[in-house]
């Protein structure tokens, strides 16, 4: 069998659908689905089985904003400098421009945003950036080609993992990209996910988790190839792929591409057994996390969840963590505040700089921003607060 299941994360709600009130979600009403993860031994692609229609996930109520963290703002600023220096694009297109964390670093006449979540597209439109509040597909590529002829750089961060029809994605990119153009794609790295045991990278929005191996195989179908690569620390470890047409001989292929693929093979990303081992580690992680939380409860200590991430939704639902173990979360995102964690009915309270004052522990939902958060909350850590993380295994952060 080419496609085999390796991980079951149980019944899950839609990750970013924070609830206005406490309700019991049901499978019958389509509010809960079985989250199963598969490995394709031919294409090496890892994906979830369930496909939720894009309109149900990415609409005018989408709460996630890329500009909410210092780390991501800095990462996009840094990349924009690199793009300008290395590729000097006359025109750049961003697929999934969110609230404009990247595009705000470019001149208005040199960049186009594509963002189907109308609430987010409105932010960059209001700032004067040309933004199409549409899904990325061939119809839109045709429209853009008519208007702009071609685009020199097409960039997309944390978006392609969210689109089911990758054939349409790349055909549309190929149609619009200039002959010597560059595609830059950035998404969580499968290798880092397996190494860090960060199973919470899997949820309804993350249809795929890419590796260099799988990306290489995928791109071959469109006569594209990776010519450079960067390992990033963002979002728990991401890969940034620099891609060109095979016919473009101007850009040389760096040895980073081969070394990444060698490292992935050395780790076993081409073999099903690696994923089965990961699956075992995930169930061990669940047991350990529950042990720690139950001890905190038994000792009558106080704990708060820090960062109501989509990832935390996977963890809480997979581990069956309820209010008795983590009574409350805090988050800075206006759209999440005073709502409840999907499937768990745990309230999300507005962040303020003294919120940790009355707590003994904080469970790090936003573990990918560990450095930024630890720095921000160091005065409470000095006073004895302990952060609890489940990555790479459940433990208190020293
Ligand atoms: O791919 C996706 C990524 C990029 O963003 C989407 N499918 C959905 C979303 O995933 P996530 O919710 O797991 O993303 P983050 O970036 O890990 O979310 C961080 C959350 O933590 C935000 O809600 C903001 C919050 N936060 C906070 O409250 N205080 C973050 C920081 C840094 C803080 O200091």
XYZ file of C-alpha atoms and ligand atoms in Angstrom:
432
model
C 0.000 0.000 0.000
C 1.424 3.403 -0.959
C -0.522 5.487 1.542
C -0.493 4.314 5.157
C -1.871 5.741 8.365
C 0.660 6.246 11.176
C -0.969 8.518 13.729
C -4.437 8.952 15.221
C -5.065 12.164 17.161
C -8.660 11.359 18.015
C -11.752 13.492 17.669
C -10.810 17.117 17.040
C -12.727 20.364 16.487
C -11.759 22.898 13.793
C -8.687 24.471 15.340
C -9.304 28.164 14.779
C -13.030 28.178 15.512
C -12.901 29.658 18.991
C -16.328 29.362 20.582
C -18.368 32.360 21.734
C -19.908 30.269 24.486
C -19.480 26.925 26.189
C -21.041 24.212 24.052
C -20.731 20.498 23.553
C -19.514 19.877 20.004
C -20.872 16.939 18.053
C -19.644 14.640 15.298
C -23.164 14.564 13.815
C -23.191 18.327 13.276
C -19.750 18.142 11.642
C -18.110 20.024 14.536
C -15.734 17.179 15.397
C -13.770 14.970 13.033
C -11.228 12.158 13.344
C -7.705 13.482 12.877
C -5.619 10.767 11.201
C -2.205 11.281 9.619
C -0.831 9.372 6.624
C 2.510 8.784 4.885
C 2.759 8.302 1.138
C 5.764 6.070 0.522
C 5.935 7.049 -3.161
C 5.728 10.850 -3.000
C 7.023 10.966 0.643
C 4.233 13.419 1.380
C 2.703 13.442 4.876
C -0.899 14.580 5.074
C -4.075 14.440 7.098
C -6.992 12.485 5.664
C -9.866 14.827 6.427
C -10.470 17.712 4.052
C -12.582 20.541 5.434
C -13.824 22.964 2.732
C -11.562 26.045 2.641
C -14.585 28.360 2.999
C -15.337 26.780 6.368
C -11.829 27.492 7.657
C -10.577 30.634 5.933
C -13.333 33.220 5.936
C -14.038 36.679 7.304
C -13.817 35.390 10.884
C -10.289 33.980 10.711
C -8.589 34.965 13.989
C -4.875 34.341 13.357
C -2.707 37.400 12.715
C 0.951 37.082 11.743
C 1.840 40.526 13.076
C 0.962 39.565 16.659
C 4.486 38.470 17.572
C 7.762 40.329 17.586
C 9.485 37.189 16.286
C 7.375 36.970 13.122
C 7.525 40.708 12.443
C 11.324 40.520 12.653
C 11.471 37.401 10.463
C 9.406 39.043 7.691
C 11.408 42.256 7.885
C 14.636 40.323 7.556
C 13.306 38.344 4.591
C 12.082 41.449 2.794
C 15.619 42.875 2.926
C 17.000 39.612 1.522
C 14.458 39.537 -1.323
C 15.217 43.117 -2.320
C 18.979 42.505 -2.244
C 19.065 39.120 -3.937
C 16.217 39.236 -6.476
C 15.476 42.953 -6.960
C 11.881 42.231 -7.989
C 9.840 44.759 -9.943
C 6.730 43.000 -8.765
C 6.168 40.554 -5.923
C 3.065 38.577 -5.037
C 2.305 37.120 -1.632
C -0.110 34.201 -1.393
C -1.752 34.329 2.048
C -0.708 37.851 2.969
C -2.636 37.700 6.275
C -2.518 41.111 8.029
C 0.456 42.311 5.999
C 3.399 41.409 8.243
C 5.545 40.907 5.125
C 4.028 43.202 2.542
C 4.265 46.265 4.771
C 8.041 46.102 4.218
C 7.637 46.766 0.472
C 6.716 49.772 -1.656
C 2.998 49.791 -2.401
C 3.445 49.717 -6.177
C 5.758 46.691 -6.019
C 3.646 44.174 -4.164
C 0.299 42.402 -4.448
C -1.376 40.538 -1.600
C -3.731 37.592 -1.946
C -5.714 36.829 1.190
C -9.082 35.024 1.213
C -9.922 35.993 4.807
C -11.736 39.251 4.195
C -11.172 40.580 7.730
C -7.414 40.306 7.184
C -7.379 41.481 3.562
C -9.240 44.581 4.742
C -6.293 45.532 6.980
C -3.793 45.700 4.099
C -6.359 47.247 1.751
C -6.927 50.017 4.272
C -3.179 50.550 4.434
C -3.214 51.146 0.675
C -1.785 47.801 -0.522
C -3.369 46.118 -3.515
C -4.958 43.027 -1.991
C -7.178 40.422 -3.637
C -9.509 38.936 -1.030
C -9.634 35.678 -2.933
C -8.347 32.112 -2.775
C -5.208 31.429 -4.760
C -6.227 29.470 -7.880
C -5.943 29.404 -11.642
C -8.816 31.874 -12.179
C -7.040 34.457 -10.079
C -3.692 33.745 -11.797
C -5.386 34.360 -15.168
C -6.824 37.641 -13.952
C -3.426 38.771 -12.626
C -1.635 37.731 -15.818
C -3.983 39.883 -17.870
C -3.265 42.870 -15.674
C 0.443 42.485 -14.828
C 1.797 40.054 -17.495
C 4.100 38.323 -14.982
C 5.454 38.465 -11.451
C 9.180 38.194 -10.513
C 8.847 36.764 -7.015
C 5.957 34.745 -5.624
C 6.173 34.257 -1.866
C 4.049 32.241 0.493
C 4.553 31.558 4.200
C 2.512 29.076 6.207
C -0.111 28.892 3.507
C 0.602 26.058 1.062
C 0.281 23.497 3.865
C -3.308 24.773 4.085
C -4.338 24.224 0.443
C -5.590 20.818 -0.581
C -5.170 21.092 -4.374
C -1.409 21.453 -4.792
C -1.628 20.814 -8.544
C -3.760 23.911 -8.991
C -1.462 25.893 -6.668
C 1.680 25.167 -8.677
C 0.061 25.351 -12.118
C -1.220 28.809 -11.210
C 2.209 29.861 -9.927
C 3.871 28.533 -13.081
C 1.426 30.463 -15.263
C 2.126 33.812 -13.612
C 5.819 33.622 -12.727
C 8.289 35.374 -15.063
C 10.750 33.103 -16.925
C 13.617 33.989 -14.579
C 11.323 34.370 -11.565
C 11.662 32.911 -8.069
C 9.112 31.206 -5.871
C 9.790 31.284 -2.127
C 7.806 28.941 0.054
C 8.060 28.736 3.823
C 6.289 26.153 5.953
C 6.844 24.077 9.108
C 9.493 21.421 8.552
C 8.419 17.810 8.860
C 11.899 16.843 10.034
C 11.715 19.343 12.911
C 8.215 18.173 13.772
C 9.332 14.550 14.034
C 12.543 15.447 15.885
C 10.685 17.669 18.370
C 7.739 15.315 18.696
C 5.533 18.337 17.995
C 2.458 16.382 16.943
C 0.405 19.545 17.433
C 1.572 20.716 13.995
C -1.204 18.432 12.732
C -4.711 19.866 12.649
C -7.425 20.497 10.088
C -5.688 23.544 8.577
C -2.345 21.792 8.142
C -3.305 19.407 5.377
C 0.354 18.721 4.565
C 3.631 18.925 6.462
C 6.380 19.197 3.865
C 9.906 17.825 3.857
C 12.626 18.712 1.362
C 12.171 15.209 -0.011
C 8.448 15.558 -0.648
C 8.807 19.106 -1.971
C 11.423 17.976 -4.486
C 9.145 15.203 -5.762
C 6.171 17.514 -5.943
C 7.983 20.269 -7.845
C 9.289 17.838 -10.455
C 5.716 17.538 -11.783
C 5.739 21.236 -12.694
C 9.310 21.470 -14.048
C 10.323 23.444 -10.984
C 13.292 22.745 -8.726
C 14.610 23.935 -5.359
C 17.803 25.945 -5.815
C 18.377 27.084 -2.250
C 17.094 26.337 1.217
C 17.058 27.877 4.675
C 16.271 26.250 7.999
C 14.372 28.728 10.158
C 13.541 28.647 13.840
C 10.085 30.181 13.290
C 6.931 28.178 13.990
C 8.865 25.460 15.765
C 11.286 24.926 12.879
C 10.453 25.798 9.291
C 11.989 25.326 5.869
C 12.221 28.131 3.364
C 12.479 26.778 -0.184
C 13.816 28.934 -3.020
C 12.381 27.553 -6.240
C 12.968 28.212 -9.957
C 11.970 26.815 -13.301
C 14.324 23.997 -14.341
C 14.897 25.892 -17.597
C 16.295 28.886 -15.677
C 20.042 28.286 -15.620
C 20.848 31.722 -14.199
C 20.316 30.604 -10.605
C 22.775 27.946 -9.451
C 21.573 25.121 -7.216
C 23.367 25.361 -3.852
C 24.586 22.332 -1.912
C 22.111 23.152 0.882
C 19.427 21.331 -1.073
C 21.300 18.046 -1.162
C 22.447 18.318 2.444
C 18.869 18.850 3.653
C 17.655 15.813 1.737
C 20.576 13.710 2.970
C 19.798 14.736 6.555
C 16.127 13.797 6.065
C 17.070 10.398 4.671
C 19.611 9.867 7.465
C 16.764 10.510 9.909
C 14.487 8.092 8.038
C 11.845 10.448 6.626
C 11.584 8.162 3.584
C 10.540 5.178 5.737
C 7.202 4.331 7.294
C 8.867 2.909 10.432
C 10.133 6.360 11.402
C 6.544 7.595 11.519
C 5.404 4.595 13.564
C 8.136 5.378 16.102
C 6.954 8.994 16.155
C 3.425 7.783 16.830
C 4.647 5.803 19.854
C 6.516 8.872 21.170
C 3.345 10.935 20.792
C 1.324 8.589 22.994
C 4.118 8.604 25.590
C 4.078 12.414 25.520
C 0.344 12.409 26.263
C 0.780 10.137 29.295
C 3.588 12.267 30.717
C 1.761 15.572 30.198
C -1.340 14.221 31.960
C 0.811 12.953 34.820
C 2.327 16.426 35.344
C -1.021 18.231 35.096
C -2.679 15.806 37.509
C 0.133 16.348 40.004
C -0.315 20.141 39.750
C -4.028 19.655 40.418
C -3.399 17.287 43.339
C -0.947 19.781 44.882
C -3.647 22.486 44.529
C -1.272 24.717 42.540
C -2.541 27.245 39.998
C -1.899 26.915 36.259
C -2.807 29.034 33.233
C -2.429 28.257 29.523
C -0.255 30.793 27.699
C -1.053 31.308 23.984
C -4.333 29.822 22.719
C -2.722 28.503 19.551
C -4.262 26.227 16.954
C -1.568 23.782 18.074
C -2.787 23.923 21.703
C -6.251 22.964 20.459
C -4.783 19.716 19.094
C -2.906 19.010 22.341
C -5.858 19.686 24.640
C -8.278 17.629 22.573
C -5.876 14.742 21.963
C -4.859 14.556 25.636
C -8.429 15.122 26.856
C -7.383 18.104 28.967
C -10.324 19.973 30.443
C -10.940 22.927 32.763
C -10.122 20.836 35.828
C -6.510 20.556 34.612
C -6.052 23.948 32.920
C -8.877 26.275 34.012
C -7.991 29.260 31.828
C -5.840 30.443 28.913
C -4.530 33.883 28.057
C -3.801 35.320 24.607
C -3.116 38.691 23.011
C -5.291 38.197 19.897
C -8.438 40.371 20.090
C -10.475 37.811 18.086
C -9.733 35.044 20.623
C -10.273 36.980 23.871
C -13.359 36.000 25.911
C -13.961 33.053 23.622
C -13.463 29.387 24.507
C -10.948 26.810 23.287
C -12.773 24.672 20.681
C -13.901 21.344 22.047
C -12.651 22.093 25.557
C -14.726 25.026 26.815
C -11.697 26.624 28.465
C -11.992 30.402 28.546
C -9.394 32.658 26.906
C -8.785 35.793 28.897
C -7.213 39.004 27.703
C -3.471 39.167 28.263
C -2.129 41.834 30.584
C 1.369 42.178 31.879
C 0.418 41.119 35.401
C -1.682 38.143 34.438
C 0.891 35.591 35.634
C 1.088 37.171 39.079
C -1.282 34.716 40.736
C -0.108 31.536 39.041
C 2.449 28.870 39.915
C 2.643 27.399 36.415
C 1.959 28.407 32.807
C 1.424 25.834 30.076
C 3.133 27.113 26.954
C 0.560 26.759 24.157
C 2.731 29.068 22.030
C 5.899 26.982 22.561
C 7.202 28.179 19.195
C 7.603 31.629 20.788
C 9.340 30.265 23.883
C 12.297 32.653 23.683
C 10.124 35.758 23.199
C 7.693 34.772 25.962
C 10.329 33.728 28.534
C 12.068 37.050 27.981
C 8.777 38.946 28.356
C 7.802 37.141 31.576
C 11.191 36.891 33.260
C 10.133 38.836 36.343
C 7.516 36.165 37.173
C 9.997 33.368 36.504
C 12.367 35.017 38.979
C 9.537 34.990 41.516
C 9.039 31.249 41.042
C 6.594 30.810 38.130
C 7.417 27.749 36.040
C 6.613 27.321 32.356
C 5.466 23.865 31.328
C 6.001 22.678 27.750
C 5.260 19.438 25.913
C 7.991 19.995 23.272
C 10.157 17.963 22.746
C 8.696 16.119 25.763
C 6.597 17.302 28.727
C 8.815 19.134 31.204
C 9.251 22.386 33.102
C 11.442 24.934 31.377
C 14.545 25.726 33.394
O -0.163 27.887 10.061
C -0.713 28.575 10.889
C 0.134 29.388 11.787
C 1.151 30.167 11.062
O -0.626 30.210 12.597
C -2.184 28.655 11.039
N -2.776 27.454 10.551
C -2.722 29.055 12.345
C -1.728 29.652 13.275
O -1.282 28.625 14.132
P -1.081 28.858 15.688
O -2.320 29.411 16.284
O -0.562 27.600 16.255
O 0.017 30.011 15.587
P 0.975 30.733 16.565
O 1.681 31.746 15.778
O 1.831 29.801 17.295
O 0.022 31.468 17.600
C 0.526 32.200 18.667
C -0.611 32.587 19.562
O -0.077 32.962 20.803
C -1.406 33.768 19.036
O -2.767 33.575 19.351
C -0.849 34.942 19.809
C -0.463 34.303 21.112
N 0.669 34.954 21.770
C 0.464 35.552 23.019
O -0.656 35.523 23.537
N 1.524 36.172 23.613
C 1.894 34.952 21.182
C 2.954 35.583 21.790
C 4.321 35.593 21.145
C 2.759 36.224 23.055
O 3.687 36.802 23.650
